Short mmCIF file of C-alpha atoms and ligand atoms in Angstrom, two decimals:
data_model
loop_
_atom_site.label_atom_id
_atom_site.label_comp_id
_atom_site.label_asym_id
_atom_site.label_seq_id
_atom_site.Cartn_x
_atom_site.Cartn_y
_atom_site.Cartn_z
CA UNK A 1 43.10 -72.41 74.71
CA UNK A 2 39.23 -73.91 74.01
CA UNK A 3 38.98 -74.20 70.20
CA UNK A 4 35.77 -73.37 68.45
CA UNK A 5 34.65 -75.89 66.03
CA UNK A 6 30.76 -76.86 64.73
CA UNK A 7 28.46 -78.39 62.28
CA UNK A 8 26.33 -76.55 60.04
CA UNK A 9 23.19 -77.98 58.87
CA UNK A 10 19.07 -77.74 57.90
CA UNK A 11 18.06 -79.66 60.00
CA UNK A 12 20.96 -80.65 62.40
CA UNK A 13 19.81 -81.95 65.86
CA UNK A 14 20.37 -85.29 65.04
CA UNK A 15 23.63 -84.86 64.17
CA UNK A 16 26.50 -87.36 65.79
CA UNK A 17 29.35 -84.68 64.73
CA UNK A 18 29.52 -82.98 68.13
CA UNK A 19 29.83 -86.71 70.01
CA UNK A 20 32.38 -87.80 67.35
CA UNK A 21 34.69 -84.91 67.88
CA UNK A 22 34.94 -84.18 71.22
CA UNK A 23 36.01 -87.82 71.34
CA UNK A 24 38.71 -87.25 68.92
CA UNK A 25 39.82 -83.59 71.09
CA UNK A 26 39.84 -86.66 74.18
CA UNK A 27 42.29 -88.34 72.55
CA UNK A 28 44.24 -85.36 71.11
CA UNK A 29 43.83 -83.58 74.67
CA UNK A 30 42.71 -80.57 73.24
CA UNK A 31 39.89 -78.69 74.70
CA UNK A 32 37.36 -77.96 72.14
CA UNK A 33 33.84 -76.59 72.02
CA UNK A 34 31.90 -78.30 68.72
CA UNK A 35 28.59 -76.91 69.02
CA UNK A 36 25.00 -77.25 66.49
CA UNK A 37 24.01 -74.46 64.31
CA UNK A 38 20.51 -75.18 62.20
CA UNK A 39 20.88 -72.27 59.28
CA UNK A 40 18.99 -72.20 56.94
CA UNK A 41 20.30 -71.12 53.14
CA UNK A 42 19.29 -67.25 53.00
CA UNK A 43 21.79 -66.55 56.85
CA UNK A 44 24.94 -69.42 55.70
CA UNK A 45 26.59 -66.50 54.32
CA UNK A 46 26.19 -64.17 56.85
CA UNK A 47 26.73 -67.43 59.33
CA UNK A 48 30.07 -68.32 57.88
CA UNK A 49 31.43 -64.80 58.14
CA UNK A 50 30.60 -64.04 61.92
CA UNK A 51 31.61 -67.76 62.36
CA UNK A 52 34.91 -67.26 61.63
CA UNK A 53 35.46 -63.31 62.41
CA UNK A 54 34.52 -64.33 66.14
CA UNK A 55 37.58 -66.92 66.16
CA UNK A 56 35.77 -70.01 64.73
CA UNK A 57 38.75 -72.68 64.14
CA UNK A 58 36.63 -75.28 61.73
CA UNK A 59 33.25 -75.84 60.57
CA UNK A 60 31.65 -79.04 59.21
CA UNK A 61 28.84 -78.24 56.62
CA UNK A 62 26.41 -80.75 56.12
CA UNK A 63 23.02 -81.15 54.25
CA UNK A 64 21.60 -79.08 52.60
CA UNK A 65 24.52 -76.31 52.43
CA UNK A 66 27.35 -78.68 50.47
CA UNK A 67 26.90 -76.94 47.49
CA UNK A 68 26.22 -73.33 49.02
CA UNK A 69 29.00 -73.33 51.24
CA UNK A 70 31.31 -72.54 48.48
CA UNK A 71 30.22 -69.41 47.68
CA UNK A 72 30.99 -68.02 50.41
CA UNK A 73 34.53 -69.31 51.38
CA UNK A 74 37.91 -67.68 49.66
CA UNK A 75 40.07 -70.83 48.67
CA UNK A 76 38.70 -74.09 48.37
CA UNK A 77 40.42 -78.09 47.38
CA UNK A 78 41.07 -79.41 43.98
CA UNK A 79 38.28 -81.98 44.62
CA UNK A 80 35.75 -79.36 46.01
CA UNK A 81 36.05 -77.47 42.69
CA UNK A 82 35.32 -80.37 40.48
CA UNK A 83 32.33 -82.02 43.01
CA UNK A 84 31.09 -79.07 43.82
CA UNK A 85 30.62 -80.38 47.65
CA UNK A 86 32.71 -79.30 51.12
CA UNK A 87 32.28 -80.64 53.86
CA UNK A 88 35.06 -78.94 56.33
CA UNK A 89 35.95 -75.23 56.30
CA UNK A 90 38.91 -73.92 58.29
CA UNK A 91 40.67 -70.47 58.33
CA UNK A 92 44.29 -70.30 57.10
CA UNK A 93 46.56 -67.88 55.68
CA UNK A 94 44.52 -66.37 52.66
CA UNK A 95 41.18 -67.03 54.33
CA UNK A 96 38.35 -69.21 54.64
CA UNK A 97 39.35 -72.59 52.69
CA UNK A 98 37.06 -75.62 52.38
CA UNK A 99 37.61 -79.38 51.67
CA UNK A 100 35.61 -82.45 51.41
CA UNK A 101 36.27 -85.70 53.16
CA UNK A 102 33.57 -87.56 52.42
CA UNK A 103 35.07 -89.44 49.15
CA UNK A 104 38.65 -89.62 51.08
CA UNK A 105 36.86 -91.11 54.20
CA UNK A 106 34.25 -93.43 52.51
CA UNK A 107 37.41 -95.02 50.96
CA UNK A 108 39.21 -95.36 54.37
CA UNK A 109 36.51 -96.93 55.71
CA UNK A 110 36.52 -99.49 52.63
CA UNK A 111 40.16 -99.94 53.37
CA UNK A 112 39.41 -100.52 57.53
CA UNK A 113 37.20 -102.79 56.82
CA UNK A 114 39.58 -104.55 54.37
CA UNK A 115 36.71 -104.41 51.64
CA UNK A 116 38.93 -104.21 48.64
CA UNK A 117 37.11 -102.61 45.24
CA UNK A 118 40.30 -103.46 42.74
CA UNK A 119 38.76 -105.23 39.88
CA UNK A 120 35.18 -104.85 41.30
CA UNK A 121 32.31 -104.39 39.72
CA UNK A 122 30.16 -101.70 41.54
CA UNK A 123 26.81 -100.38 41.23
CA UNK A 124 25.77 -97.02 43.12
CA UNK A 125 21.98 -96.21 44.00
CA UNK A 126 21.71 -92.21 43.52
CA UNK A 127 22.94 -89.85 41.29
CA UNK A 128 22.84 -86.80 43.96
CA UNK A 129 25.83 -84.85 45.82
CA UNK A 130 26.51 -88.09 48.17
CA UNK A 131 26.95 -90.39 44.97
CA UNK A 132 29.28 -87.61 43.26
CA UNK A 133 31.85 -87.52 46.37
CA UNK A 134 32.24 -90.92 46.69
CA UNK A 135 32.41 -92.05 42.92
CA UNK A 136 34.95 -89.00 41.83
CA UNK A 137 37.27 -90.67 45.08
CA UNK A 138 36.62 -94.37 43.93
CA UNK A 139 37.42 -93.12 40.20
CA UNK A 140 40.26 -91.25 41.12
CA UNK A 141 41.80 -93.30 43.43
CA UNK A 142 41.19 -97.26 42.77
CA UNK A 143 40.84 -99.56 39.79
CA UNK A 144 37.41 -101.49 39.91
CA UNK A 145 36.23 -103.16 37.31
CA UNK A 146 33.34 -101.14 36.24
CA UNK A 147 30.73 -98.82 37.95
CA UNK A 148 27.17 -98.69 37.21
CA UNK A 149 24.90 -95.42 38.46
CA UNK A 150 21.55 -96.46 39.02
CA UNK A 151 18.76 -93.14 39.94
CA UNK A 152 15.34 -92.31 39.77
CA UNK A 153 15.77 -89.65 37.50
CA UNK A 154 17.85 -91.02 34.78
CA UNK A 155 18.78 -87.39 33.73
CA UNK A 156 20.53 -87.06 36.83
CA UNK A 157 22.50 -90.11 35.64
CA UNK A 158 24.15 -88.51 32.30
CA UNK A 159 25.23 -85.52 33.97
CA UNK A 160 27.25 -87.07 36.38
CA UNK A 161 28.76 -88.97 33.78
CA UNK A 162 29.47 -86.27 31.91
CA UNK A 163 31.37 -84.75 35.25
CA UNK A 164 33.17 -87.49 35.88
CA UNK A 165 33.88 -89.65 32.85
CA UNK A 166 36.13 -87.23 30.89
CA UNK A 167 39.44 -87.53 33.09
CA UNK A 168 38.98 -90.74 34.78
CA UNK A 169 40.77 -93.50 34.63
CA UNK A 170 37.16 -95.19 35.29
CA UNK A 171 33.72 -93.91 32.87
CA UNK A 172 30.81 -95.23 35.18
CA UNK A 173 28.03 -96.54 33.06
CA UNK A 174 24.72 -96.50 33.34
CA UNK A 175 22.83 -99.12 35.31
CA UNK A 176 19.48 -98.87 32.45
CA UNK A 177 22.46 -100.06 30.04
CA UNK A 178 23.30 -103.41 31.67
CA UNK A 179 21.61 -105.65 29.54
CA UNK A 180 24.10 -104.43 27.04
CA UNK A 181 27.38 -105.08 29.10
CA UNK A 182 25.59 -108.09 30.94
CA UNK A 183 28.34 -110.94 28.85
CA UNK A 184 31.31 -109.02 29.87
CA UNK A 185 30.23 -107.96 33.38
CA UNK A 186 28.65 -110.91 36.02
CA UNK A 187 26.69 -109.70 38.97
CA UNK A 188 27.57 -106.77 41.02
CA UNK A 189 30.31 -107.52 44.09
CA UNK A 190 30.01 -104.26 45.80
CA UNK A 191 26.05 -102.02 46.20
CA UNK A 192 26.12 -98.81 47.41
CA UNK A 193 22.55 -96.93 48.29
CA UNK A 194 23.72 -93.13 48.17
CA UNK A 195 20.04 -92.83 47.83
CA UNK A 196 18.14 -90.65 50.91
CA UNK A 197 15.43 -93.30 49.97
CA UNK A 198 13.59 -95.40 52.58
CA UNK A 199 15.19 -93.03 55.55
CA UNK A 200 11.66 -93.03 56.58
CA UNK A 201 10.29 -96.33 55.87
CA UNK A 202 10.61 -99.43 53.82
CA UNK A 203 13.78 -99.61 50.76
CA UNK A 204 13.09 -101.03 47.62
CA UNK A 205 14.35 -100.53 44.14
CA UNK A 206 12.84 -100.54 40.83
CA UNK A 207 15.14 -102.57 38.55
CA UNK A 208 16.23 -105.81 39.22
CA UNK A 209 20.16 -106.23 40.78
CA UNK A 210 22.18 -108.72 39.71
CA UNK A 211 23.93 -109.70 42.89
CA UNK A 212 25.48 -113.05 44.12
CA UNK A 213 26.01 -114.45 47.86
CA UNK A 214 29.16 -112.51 48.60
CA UNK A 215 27.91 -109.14 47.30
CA UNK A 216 28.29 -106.70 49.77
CA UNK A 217 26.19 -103.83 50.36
CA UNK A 218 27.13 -100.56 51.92
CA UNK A 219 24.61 -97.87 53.21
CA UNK A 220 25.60 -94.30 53.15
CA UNK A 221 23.29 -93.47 55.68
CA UNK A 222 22.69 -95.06 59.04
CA UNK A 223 20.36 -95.25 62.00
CA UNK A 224 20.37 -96.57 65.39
CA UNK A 225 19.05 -99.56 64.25
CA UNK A 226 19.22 -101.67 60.86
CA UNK A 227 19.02 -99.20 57.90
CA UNK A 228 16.15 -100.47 55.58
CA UNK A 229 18.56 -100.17 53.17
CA UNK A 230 20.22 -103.01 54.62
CA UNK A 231 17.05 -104.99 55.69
CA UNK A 232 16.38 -105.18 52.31
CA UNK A 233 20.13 -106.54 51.30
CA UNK A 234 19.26 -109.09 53.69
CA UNK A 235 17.90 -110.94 51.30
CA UNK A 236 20.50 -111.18 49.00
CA UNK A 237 23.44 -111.68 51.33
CA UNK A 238 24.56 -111.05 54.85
CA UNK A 239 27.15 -108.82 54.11
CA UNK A 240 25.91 -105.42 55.35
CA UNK A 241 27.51 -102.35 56.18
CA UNK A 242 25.97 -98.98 57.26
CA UNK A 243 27.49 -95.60 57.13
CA UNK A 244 28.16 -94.90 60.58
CA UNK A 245 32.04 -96.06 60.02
CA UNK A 246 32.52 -93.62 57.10
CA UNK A 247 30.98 -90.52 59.39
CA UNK A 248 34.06 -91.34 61.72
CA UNK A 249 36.64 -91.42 58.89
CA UNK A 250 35.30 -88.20 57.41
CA UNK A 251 35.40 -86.30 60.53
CA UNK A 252 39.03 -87.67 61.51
CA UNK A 253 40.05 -86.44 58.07
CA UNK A 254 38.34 -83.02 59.09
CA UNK A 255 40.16 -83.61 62.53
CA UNK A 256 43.33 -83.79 60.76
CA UNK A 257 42.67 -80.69 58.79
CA UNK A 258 42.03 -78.33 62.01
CA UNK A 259 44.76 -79.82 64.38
CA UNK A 260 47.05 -82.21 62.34
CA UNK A 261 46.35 -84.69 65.14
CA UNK A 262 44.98 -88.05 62.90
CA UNK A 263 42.78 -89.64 66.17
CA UNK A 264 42.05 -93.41 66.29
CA UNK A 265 38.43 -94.59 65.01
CA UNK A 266 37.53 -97.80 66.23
CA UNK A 267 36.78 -96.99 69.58
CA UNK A 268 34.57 -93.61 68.06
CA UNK A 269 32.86 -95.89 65.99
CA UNK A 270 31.96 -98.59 68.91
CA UNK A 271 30.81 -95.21 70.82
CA UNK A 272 28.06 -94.87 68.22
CA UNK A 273 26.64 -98.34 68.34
CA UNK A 274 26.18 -98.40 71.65
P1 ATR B 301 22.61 -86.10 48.84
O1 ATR B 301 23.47 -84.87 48.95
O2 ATR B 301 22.29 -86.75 50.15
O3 ATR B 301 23.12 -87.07 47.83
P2 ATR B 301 20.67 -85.24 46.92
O4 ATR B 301 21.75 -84.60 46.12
O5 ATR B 301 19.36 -84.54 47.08
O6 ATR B 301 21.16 -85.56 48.38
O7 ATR B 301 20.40 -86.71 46.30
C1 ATR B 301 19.45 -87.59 46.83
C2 ATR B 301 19.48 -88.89 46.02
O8 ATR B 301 18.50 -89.78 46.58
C3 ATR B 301 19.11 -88.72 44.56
O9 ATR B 301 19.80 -89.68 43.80
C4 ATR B 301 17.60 -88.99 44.58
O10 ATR B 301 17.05 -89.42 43.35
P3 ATR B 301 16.55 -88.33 42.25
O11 ATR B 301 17.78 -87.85 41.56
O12 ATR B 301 15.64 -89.11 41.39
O13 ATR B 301 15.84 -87.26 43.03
C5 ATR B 301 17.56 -90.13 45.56
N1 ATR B 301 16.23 -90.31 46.15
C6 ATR B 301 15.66 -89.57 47.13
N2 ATR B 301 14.42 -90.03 47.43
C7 ATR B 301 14.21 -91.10 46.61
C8 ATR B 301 13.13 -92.02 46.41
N3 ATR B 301 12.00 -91.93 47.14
N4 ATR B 301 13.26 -92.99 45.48
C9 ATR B 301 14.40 -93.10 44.75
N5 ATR B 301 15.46 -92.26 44.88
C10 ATR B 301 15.36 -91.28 45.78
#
């Protein structure tokens, strides 16, 4: 039986899904076809539907359609309902029903790489959808010291704390308010840039980060190359990290969803670096 999986996205060519899990259906010696669809938001509906009426087993949705996605699927996770984000759809008994692995696989990447965020103090770049999986997991699921949101729009910065700070065993705070918490908390152990800035050219950011030579800083996003993201951590410490490991974790997670097969990641991961 070939299984028919794919990746939705606007755009979605470059997208290492495809290479990622056909590794995985290697491994789980399953014979899958994972192809690209570029949709764009006015056909996901109608996309989803035929999708999964033609015997579609799973879909990864990707940007922009995190949001939209949900609106068109019948059951959908705890988390996706308070993020507002999916990632994976899959048919089941009472229909289409998404999840997101993003948070869950941004934390087992943290935990691979034996970067441990207990009694850490944490600052995340963005305020967007990417920033909201990965601090409602962190909130939810570990016990850092404090976390600071940092964005361009500071607007976008009380909302999310007003989504996420209710419930939490965490509040995050806002980065503009450091100077107030600056006694209490020393320099930031752990930057995240959940920012799409400097994907085209040079990183920088506005306010000053209070950092110290073990900080480590972890990209989101990731290129063939450095990220600038991380060229410009370089000058703070050496301790880099793009986000090519947590795009393996999330789609094992997804793996696990459609097959209940949970495939090995380190040798996916050293198939995308080289
Ligand atoms: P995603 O789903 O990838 O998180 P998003 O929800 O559009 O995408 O969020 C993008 C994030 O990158 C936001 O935090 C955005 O800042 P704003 O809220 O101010 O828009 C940030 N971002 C994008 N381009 C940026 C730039 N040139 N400078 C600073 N921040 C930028």
């Amino acid at each position: 039986m070939i299984h028919k999986l794919g990746v939705v996205g606007h755009p979605v060519k470059h997208s290492l899904s495809p290479k990622i899990h056909r590794a995985f259906a290697r491994q789980a010696g399953l014979e899958i076809i994972y192809d690209k669809y570029d949709i764009e938001d006015a056909e996901l509906g109608l996309f989803i539907k035929e999708f999964f009426a033609n015997g579609g087993k799973g879909l990864n949705i990707t940007i922009p359609h995190k949001l939209n996605c949900i609106k068109y699927v019948d059951t959908a996770a705890t988390a996706v309902k308070r993020i507002m984000s999916a990632n994976t759809l899959i048919t089941m008994e009472g229909g289409i029903f998404a999840e997101s692995t993003d948070g869950p696989g941004f934390l087992k990447d943290l935990y691979v790489k034996e970067i441990d965020i207990n009694k850490k103090n944490i600052l995340i770049l963005g305020a967007g959808g990417a920033a909201k999986s990965i601090i409602s997991s962190i909130c939810l699921g570990k016990k850092p010291d404090s976390i600071f949101i940092s964005n361009r729009t500071q607007s976008k910065v009380n909302e999310l704390i007003k989504l996420l700070g209710t419930d939490e065993y965490i509040t995050p705070i806002d980065f503009s308010e450091y100077e107030m918490h600056k006694d209490q908390v020393r320099a930031m152990d752990i930057v995240i840039n959940a920012t799409s800035k400097g994907i085209d050219g040079k990183f920088s950011w506005e306010d000053d980060i209070p950092v110290h030579e073990e900080t480590i800083f972890y990209d989101l996003s990731y290129s063939k190359d450095q990220t600038s993201f991380l060229e410009w951590a370089s000058k703070f410490s050496n301790n880099g990290f793009d986000g090519k490991g947590m795009l393996v974790q999330q789609a094992a997670l997804s793996f696990k969803l459609w097959f209940d097969f949970s495939p090995s990641t380190e040798e996916v991961e050293e198939l995308l670096n080289e």
